[in-house]
Tab-separated table of C-alpha atoms in Angstrom:
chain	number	residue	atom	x	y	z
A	13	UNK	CA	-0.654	-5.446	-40.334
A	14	UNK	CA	2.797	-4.121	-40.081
A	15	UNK	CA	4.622	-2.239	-42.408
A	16	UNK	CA	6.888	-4.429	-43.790
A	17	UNK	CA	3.742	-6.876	-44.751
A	18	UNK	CA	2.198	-3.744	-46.395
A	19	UNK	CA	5.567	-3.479	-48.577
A	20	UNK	CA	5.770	-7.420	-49.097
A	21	UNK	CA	2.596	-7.359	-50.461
A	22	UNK	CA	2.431	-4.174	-52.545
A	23	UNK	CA	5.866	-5.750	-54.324
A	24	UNK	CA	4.671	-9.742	-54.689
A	25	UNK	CA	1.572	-8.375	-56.330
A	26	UNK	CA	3.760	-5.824	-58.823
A	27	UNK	CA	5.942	-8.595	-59.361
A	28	UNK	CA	3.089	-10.652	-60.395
A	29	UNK	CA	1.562	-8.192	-63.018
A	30	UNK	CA	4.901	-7.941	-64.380
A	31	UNK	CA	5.100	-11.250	-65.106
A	32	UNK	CA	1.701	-11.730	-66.165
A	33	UNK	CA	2.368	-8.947	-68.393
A	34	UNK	CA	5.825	-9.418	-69.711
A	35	UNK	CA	5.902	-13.386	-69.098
A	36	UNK	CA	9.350	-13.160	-67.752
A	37	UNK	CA	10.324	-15.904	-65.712
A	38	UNK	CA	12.103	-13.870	-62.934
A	39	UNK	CA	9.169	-11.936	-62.032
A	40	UNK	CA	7.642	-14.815	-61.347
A	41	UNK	CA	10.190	-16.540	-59.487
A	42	UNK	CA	10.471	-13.354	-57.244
A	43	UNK	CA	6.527	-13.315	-56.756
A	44	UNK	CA	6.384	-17.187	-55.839
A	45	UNK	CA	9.397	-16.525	-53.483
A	46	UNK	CA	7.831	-13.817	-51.502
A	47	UNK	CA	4.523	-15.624	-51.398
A	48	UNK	CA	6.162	-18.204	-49.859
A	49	UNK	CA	8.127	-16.266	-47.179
A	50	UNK	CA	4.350	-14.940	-46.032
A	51	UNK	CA	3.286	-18.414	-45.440
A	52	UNK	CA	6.767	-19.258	-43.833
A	53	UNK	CA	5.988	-16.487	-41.643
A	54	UNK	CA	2.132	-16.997	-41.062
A	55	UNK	CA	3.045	-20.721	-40.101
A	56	UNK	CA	5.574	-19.481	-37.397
A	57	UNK	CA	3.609	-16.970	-35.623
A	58	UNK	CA	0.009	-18.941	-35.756
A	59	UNK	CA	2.178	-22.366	-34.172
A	60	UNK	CA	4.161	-20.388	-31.835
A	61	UNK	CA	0.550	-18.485	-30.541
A	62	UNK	CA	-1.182	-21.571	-30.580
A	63	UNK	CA	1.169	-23.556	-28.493
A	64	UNK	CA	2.399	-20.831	-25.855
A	65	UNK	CA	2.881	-22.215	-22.431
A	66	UNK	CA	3.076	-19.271	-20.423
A	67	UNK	CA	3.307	-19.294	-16.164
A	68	UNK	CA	4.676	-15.962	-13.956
A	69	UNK	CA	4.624	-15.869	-10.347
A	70	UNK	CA	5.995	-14.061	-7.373
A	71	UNK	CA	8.290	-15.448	-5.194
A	72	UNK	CA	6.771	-13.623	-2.020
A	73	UNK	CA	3.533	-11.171	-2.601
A	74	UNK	CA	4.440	-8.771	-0.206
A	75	UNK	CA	7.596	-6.526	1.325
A	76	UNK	CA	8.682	-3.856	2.800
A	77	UNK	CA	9.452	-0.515	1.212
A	78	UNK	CA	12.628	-0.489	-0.234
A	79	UNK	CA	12.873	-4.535	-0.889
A	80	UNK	CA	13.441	-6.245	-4.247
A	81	UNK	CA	10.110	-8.222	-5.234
A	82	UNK	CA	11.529	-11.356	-7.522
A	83	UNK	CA	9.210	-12.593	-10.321
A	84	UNK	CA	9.663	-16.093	-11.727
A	85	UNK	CA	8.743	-16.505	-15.526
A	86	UNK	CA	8.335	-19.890	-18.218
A	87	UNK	CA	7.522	-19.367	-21.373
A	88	UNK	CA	6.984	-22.292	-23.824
A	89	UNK	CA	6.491	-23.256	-27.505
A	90	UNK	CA	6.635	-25.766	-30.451
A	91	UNK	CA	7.393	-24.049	-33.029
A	92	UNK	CA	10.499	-25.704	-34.168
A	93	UNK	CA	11.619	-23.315	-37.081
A	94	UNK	CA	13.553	-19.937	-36.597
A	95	UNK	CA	11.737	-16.819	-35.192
A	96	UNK	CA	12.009	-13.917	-34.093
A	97	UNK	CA	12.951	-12.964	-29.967
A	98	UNK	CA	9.676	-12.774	-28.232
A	99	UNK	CA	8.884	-9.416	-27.098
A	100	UNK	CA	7.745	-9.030	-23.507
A	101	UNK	CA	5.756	-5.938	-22.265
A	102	UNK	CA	6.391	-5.648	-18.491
A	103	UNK	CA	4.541	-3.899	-16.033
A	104	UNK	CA	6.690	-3.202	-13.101
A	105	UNK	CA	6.228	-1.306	-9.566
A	106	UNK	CA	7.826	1.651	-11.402
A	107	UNK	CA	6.341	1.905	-14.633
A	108	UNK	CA	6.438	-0.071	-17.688
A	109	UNK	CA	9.444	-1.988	-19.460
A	110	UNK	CA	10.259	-4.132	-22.723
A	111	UNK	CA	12.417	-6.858	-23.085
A	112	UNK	CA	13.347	-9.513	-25.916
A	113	UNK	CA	14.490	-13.170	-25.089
A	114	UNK	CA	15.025	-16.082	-27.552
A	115	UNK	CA	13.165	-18.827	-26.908
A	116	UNK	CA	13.745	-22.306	-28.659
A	117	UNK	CA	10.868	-25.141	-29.785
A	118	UNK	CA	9.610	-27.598	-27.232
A	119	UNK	CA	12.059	-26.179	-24.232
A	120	UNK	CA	10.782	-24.130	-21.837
A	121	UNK	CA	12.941	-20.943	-20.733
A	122	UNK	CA	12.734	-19.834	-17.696
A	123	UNK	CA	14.060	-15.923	-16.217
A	124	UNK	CA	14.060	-14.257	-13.469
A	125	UNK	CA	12.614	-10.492	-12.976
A	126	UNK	CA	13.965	-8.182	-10.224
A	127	UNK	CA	12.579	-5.051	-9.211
A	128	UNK	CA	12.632	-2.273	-6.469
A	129	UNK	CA	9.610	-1.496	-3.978
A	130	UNK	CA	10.366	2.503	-4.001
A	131	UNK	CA	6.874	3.270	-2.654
A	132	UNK	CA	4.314	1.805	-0.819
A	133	UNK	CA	1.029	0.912	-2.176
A	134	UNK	CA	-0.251	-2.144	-4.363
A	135	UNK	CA	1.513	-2.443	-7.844
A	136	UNK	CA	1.342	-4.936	-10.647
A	137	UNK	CA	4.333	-7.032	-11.123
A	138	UNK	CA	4.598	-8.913	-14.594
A	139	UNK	CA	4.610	-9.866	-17.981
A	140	UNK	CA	1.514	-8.352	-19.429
A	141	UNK	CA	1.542	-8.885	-22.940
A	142	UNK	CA	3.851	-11.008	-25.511
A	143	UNK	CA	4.141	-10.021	-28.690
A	144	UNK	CA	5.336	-13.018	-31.429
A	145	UNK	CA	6.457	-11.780	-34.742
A	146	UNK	CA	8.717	-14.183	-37.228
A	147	UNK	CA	12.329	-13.821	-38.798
A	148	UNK	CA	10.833	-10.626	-41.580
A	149	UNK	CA	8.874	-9.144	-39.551
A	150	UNK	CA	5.951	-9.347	-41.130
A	151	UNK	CA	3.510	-10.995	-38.898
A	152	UNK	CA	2.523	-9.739	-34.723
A	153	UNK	CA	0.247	-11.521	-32.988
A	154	UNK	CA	-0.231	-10.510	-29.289
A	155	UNK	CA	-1.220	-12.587	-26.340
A	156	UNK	CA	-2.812	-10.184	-23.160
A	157	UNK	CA	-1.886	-11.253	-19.550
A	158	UNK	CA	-2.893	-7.973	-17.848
A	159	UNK	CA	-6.429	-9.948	-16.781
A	160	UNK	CA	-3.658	-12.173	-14.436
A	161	UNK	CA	-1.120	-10.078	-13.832
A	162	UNK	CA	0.484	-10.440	-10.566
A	163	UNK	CA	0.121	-7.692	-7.829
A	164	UNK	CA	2.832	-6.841	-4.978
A	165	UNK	CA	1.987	-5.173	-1.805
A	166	UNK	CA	4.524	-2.477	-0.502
A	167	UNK	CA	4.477	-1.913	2.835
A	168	UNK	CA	5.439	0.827	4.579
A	169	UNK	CA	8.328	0.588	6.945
A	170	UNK	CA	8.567	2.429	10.290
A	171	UNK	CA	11.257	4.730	11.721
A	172	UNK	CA	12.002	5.830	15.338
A	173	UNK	CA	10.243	8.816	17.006
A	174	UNK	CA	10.620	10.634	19.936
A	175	UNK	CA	7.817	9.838	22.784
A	176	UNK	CA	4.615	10.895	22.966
A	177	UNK	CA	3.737	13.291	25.834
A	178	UNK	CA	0.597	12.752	27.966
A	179	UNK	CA	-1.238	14.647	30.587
A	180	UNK	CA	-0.322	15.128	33.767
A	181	UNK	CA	-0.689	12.227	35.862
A	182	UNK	CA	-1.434	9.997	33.122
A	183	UNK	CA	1.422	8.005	31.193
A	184	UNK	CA	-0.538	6.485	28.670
A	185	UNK	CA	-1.464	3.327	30.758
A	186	UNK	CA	-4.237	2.387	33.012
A	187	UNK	CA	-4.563	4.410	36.326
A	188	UNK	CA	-4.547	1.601	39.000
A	189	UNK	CA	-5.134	1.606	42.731
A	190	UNK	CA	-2.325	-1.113	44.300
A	191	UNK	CA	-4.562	-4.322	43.907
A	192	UNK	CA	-4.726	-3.349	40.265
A	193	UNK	CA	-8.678	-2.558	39.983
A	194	UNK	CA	-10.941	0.239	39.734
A	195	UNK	CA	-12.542	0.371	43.160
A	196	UNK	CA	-14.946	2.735	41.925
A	197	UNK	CA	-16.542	0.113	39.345
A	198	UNK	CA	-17.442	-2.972	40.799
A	199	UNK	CA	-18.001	-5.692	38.438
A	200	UNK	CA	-18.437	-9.051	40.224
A	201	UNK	CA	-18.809	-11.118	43.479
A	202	UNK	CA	-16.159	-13.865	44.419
A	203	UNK	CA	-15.093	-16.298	46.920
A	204	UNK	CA	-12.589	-14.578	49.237
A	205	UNK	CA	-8.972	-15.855	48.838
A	206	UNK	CA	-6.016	-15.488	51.257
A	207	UNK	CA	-4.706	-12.102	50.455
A	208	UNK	CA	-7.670	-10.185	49.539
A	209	UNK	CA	-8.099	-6.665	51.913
A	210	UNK	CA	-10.620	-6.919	54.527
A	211	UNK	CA	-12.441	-3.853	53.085
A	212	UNK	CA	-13.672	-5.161	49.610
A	213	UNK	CA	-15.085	-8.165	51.746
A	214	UNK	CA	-19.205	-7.925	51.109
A	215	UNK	CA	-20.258	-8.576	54.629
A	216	UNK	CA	-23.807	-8.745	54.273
A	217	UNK	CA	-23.691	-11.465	51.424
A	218	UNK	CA	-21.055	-13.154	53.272
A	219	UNK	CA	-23.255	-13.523	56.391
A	220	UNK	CA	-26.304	-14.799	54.272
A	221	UNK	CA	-24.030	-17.300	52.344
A	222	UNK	CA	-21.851	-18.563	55.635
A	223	UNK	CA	-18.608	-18.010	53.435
A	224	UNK	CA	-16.607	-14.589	53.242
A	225	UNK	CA	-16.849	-13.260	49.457
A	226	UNK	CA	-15.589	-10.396	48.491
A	227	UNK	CA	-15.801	-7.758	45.855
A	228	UNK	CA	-14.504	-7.936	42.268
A	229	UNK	CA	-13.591	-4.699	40.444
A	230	UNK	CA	-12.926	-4.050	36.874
A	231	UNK	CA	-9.618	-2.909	35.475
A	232	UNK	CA	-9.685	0.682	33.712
A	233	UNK	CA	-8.420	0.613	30.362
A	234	UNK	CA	-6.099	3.353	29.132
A	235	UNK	CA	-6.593	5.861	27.157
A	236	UNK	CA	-6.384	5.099	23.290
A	237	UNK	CA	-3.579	7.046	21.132
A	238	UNK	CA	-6.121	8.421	18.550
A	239	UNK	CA	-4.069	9.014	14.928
A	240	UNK	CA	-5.587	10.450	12.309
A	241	UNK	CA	-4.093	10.153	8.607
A	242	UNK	CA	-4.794	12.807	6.010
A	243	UNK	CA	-5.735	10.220	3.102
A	244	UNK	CA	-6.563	12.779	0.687
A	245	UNK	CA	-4.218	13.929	-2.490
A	246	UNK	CA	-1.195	15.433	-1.094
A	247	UNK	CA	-0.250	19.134	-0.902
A	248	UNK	CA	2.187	19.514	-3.553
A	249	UNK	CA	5.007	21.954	-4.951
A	250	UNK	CA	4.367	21.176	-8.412
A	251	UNK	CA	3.057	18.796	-10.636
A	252	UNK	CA	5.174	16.288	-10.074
A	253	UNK	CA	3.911	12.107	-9.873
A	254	UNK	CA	7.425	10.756	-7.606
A	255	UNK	CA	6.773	13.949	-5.592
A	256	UNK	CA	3.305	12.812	-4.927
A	257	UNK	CA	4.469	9.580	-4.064
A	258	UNK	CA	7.230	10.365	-1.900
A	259	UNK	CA	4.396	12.407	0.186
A	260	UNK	CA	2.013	9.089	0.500
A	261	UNK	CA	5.122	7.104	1.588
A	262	UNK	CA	5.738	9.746	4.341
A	263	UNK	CA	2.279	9.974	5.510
A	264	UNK	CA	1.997	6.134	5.756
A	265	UNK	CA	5.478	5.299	7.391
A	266	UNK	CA	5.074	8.441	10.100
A	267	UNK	CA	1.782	7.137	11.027
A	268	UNK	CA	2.845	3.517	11.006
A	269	UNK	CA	5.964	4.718	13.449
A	270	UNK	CA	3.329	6.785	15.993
A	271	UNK	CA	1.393	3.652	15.954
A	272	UNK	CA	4.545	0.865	16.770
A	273	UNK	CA	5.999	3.095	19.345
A	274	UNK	CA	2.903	2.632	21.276
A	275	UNK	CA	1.963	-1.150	20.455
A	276	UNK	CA	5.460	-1.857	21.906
A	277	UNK	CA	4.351	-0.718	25.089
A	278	UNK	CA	0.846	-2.223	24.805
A	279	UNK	CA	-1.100	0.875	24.650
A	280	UNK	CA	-4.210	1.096	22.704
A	281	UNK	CA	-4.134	2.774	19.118
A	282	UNK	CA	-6.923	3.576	17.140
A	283	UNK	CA	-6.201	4.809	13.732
A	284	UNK	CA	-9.873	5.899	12.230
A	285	UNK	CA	-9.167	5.267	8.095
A	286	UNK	CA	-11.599	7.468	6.361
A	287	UNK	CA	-9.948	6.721	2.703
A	288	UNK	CA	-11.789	4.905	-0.373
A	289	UNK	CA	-13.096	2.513	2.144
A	290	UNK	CA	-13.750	3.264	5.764
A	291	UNK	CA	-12.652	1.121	8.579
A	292	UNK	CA	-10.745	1.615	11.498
A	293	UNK	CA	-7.460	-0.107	12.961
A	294	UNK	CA	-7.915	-0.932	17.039
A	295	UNK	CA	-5.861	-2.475	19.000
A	296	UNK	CA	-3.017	-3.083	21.740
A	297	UNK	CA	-1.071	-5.660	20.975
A	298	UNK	CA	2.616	-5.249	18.518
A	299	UNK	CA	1.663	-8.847	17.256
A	300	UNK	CA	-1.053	-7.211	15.359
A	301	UNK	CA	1.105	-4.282	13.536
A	302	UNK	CA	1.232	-6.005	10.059
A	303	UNK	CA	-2.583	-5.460	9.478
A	304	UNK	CA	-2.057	-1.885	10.053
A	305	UNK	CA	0.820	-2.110	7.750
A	306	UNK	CA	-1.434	-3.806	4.819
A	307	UNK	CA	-3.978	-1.292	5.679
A	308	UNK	CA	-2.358	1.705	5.196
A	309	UNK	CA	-0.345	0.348	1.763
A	310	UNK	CA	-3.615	-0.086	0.434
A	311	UNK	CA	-4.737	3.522	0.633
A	312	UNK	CA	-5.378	4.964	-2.683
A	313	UNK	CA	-5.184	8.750	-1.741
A	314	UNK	CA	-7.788	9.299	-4.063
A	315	UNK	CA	-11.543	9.642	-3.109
A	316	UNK	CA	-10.904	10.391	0.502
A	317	UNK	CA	-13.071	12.654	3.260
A	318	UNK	CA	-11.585	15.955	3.114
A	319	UNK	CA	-9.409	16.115	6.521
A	320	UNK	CA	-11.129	18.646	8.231
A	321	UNK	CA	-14.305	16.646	8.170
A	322	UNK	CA	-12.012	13.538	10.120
A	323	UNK	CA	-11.283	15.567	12.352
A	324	UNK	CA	-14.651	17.082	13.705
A	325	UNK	CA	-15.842	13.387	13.491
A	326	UNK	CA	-13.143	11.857	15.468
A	327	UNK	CA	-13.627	15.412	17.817
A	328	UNK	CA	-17.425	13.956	18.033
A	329	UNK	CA	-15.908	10.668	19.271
A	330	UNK	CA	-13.443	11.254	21.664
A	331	UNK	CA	-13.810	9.217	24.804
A	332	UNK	CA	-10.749	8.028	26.431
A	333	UNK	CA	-7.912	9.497	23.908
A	334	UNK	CA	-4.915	10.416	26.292
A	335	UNK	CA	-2.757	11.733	23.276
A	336	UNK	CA	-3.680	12.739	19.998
A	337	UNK	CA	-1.865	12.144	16.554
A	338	UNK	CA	-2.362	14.130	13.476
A	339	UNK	CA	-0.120	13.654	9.926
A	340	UNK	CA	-1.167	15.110	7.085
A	341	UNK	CA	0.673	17.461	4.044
A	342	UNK	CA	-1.955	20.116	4.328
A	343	UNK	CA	-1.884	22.850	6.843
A	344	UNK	CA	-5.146	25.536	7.048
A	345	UNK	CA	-6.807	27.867	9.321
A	346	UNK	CA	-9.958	25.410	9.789
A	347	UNK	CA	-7.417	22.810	10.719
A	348	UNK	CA	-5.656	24.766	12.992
A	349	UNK	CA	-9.048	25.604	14.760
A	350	UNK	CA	-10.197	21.693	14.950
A	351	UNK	CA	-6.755	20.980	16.569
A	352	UNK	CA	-7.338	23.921	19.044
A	353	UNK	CA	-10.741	22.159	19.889
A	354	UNK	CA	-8.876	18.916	20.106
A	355	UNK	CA	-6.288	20.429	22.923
A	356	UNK	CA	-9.527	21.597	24.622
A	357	UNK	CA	-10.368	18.392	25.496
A	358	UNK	CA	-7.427	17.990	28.193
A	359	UNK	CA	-5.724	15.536	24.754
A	360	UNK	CA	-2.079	16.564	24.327
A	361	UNK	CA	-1.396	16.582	20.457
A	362	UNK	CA	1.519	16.382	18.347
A	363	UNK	CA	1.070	17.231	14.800
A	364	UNK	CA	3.408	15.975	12.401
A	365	UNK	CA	3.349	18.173	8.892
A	366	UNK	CA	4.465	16.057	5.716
A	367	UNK	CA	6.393	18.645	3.426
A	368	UNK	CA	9.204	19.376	1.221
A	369	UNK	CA	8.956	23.328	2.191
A	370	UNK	CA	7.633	23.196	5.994
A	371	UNK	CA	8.934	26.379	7.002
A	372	UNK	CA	7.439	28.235	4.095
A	373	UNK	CA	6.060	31.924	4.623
A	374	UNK	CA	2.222	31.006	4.374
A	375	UNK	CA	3.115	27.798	6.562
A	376	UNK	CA	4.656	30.080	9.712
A	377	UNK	CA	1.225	31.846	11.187
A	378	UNK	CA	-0.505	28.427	11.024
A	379	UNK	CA	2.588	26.656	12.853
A	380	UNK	CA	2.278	29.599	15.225
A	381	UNK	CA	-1.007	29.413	16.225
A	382	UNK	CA	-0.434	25.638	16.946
A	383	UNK	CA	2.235	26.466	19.593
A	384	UNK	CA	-0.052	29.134	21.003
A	385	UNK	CA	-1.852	26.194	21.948
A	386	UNK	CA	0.440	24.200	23.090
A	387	UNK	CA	0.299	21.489	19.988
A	388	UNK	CA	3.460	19.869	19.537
A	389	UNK	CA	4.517	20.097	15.892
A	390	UNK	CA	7.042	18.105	14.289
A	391	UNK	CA	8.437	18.601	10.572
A	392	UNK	CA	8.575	15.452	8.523
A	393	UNK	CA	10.077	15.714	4.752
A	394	UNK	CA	10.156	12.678	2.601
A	395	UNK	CA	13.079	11.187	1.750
């Protein structure tokens, strides 16, 4: 009940008892007149609600950071006597928003929404509520659409970074002999083909079989390019939500970077995602980037294993990791001892440390100690 429908009523029922009292024909007239502007208005708001044709959708479900996500809306009614502007309540990637529009009977009116993807992660997009009130004022009725409300996935966009370093004698690819095989692992058998060195030819089977066959080795993979993302809350500065954000967006995009640079030169990444879900993002091929993209914009931050934990896992797990990558906003002694262990391993390491105040005075003996062991660190502060 809104306010003015409190006052309507508290002055059509004085009117009345002055009429019924005194008799007086303008007392009544005014009652009868404002009992009939309450049904006016019930009859608008009731027909408009009733009849509401209402359709939003997004024009593409997904972008890139820093994209404009379009929403397409039709609203509908047949109502055909004057109302009130329909209020829309809008949920948009950056908060929420109001806006009014006039709508007439039986056409339907169709606008267009704009807005910004400033951050990355999953964000309704829509009109989540309408709220249809008539010419006084007196009546609201609201209709919900936050049960359907559209969603838009912000994806994090990658930047250039310097090469990774690897140990010595290894590049980051497969170590090969010349024919391209591991003669140490033999795998199969074959028929011999023109070309093939005398010394993989299996002379014993070749005499039993009266044809020359030959050794088949496998090909040694490379090592992987092991990142690990600090999905917990971000360090911050103060208590500040866009700060917080800015952080995620950093985390994501520097770990997305790290993790083109070496799909572009079809070397294996594995990025271990220890977050609200777990999973785990494998594989050599560039073609495959956009579902390490989606995965990462769908991190929550929230809920996450502590990062020291990842890393004694991942330590735990190492097998053929010729260069490790660490990005996270939080920088400790027990981290600083994991990433010594990780060096041990013969791994070469760059850490990459997401903050607005890097070179802070309780930041310097941890960055030290890195360097003491030879851990490349690099300074990353959002944007």
């Amino acid at each position: 009940m809104t306010q003015r429908l409190k006052s309507a009523l508290v002055t059509g029922a004085f009117m009345l008892y002055c009429a019924l009292s005194l008799g007086d024909t303008v007392y009544y007239l005014i009652s009868i007149t404002i009992g009939l502007m309450l049904i006016y208005a019930l009859f608008c708001v009731l027909t408009a609600y009733l009849t509401l044709d209402f359709s939003q959708q997004l024009d593409s479900k997904r972008g890139e950071r820093g994209d404009t996500a379009k929403l397409s809306v039709n609203i509908k009614h047949s109502c055909f006597l004057p109302m009130s502007p329909f209020n829309l309540e809008l949920q948009m990637p950056s908060g929420e928003a109001n806006t009014q529009v006039n709508i007439k009977a039986l056409k339907v009116h169709t606008m267009q929404l704009e807005a910004q993807l400033k951050h990355v992660g999953l964000f309704g997009f829509g009109v989540k509520k309408i709220v249809i009130s008539d010419i006084f004022a007196f009546f609201e009725i609201k209709k919900q659409f936050e049960d359907n409300l559209p969603q838009v996935l912000s994806l994090p966009r990658s930047f250039e970074i310097d090469k990774l370093s690897f140990p010595p004698g290894d590049d980051g690819k497969a170590l090969k002999n010349e024919s391209g095989e591991d003669i140490s692992a033999p795998e199969d058998i074959r028929s011999y083909r023109p070309g093939d060195p005398l010394k993989r030819i299996h002379w014993k089977l070749s005499v039993r079989l009266n044809e020359p066959i030959v050794r088949r080795f496998e090909v040694p993979a490379p090592p992987d390019t092991l990142i690990l993302v600090d999905l917990q809350n971000p360090v911050l500065t103060g208590n500040i939500k866009e700060e917080k954000l800015r952080l995620q967006d950093t985390v994501c995009e520097t770990a997305l970077s790290v993790g083109v640079m070496q799909l572009k030169e079809n070397r294996p990444v594995r990025v271990p995602l220890y977050g609200s879900s777990l999973g785990e993002y494998r594989q050599d091929n560039i073609n495959t980037v956009e579902i390490l993209k989606e995965e990462l914009a769908l991190e929550l931050f929230r809920e996450a294993m502590p990062f020291e934990e990842v890393i004694s896992i991942e330590l735990g797990r190492m097998q053929r990791t010729g260069a490790s990558v660490l990005v996270t906003t939080r920088l400790n002694a027990k981290i600083v001892d994991l990433v010594a262990d990780i060096r041990r391993t013969g791994a070469m390491v760059r850490f990459y440390f997401i903050s607005f105040k890097p070179e802070s005075p309780e930041n310097i003996p941890y960055i030290t100690r890195l360097q003491h062991h030879f851990v490349e660190v690099r300074y990353v502060t959002p944007a």
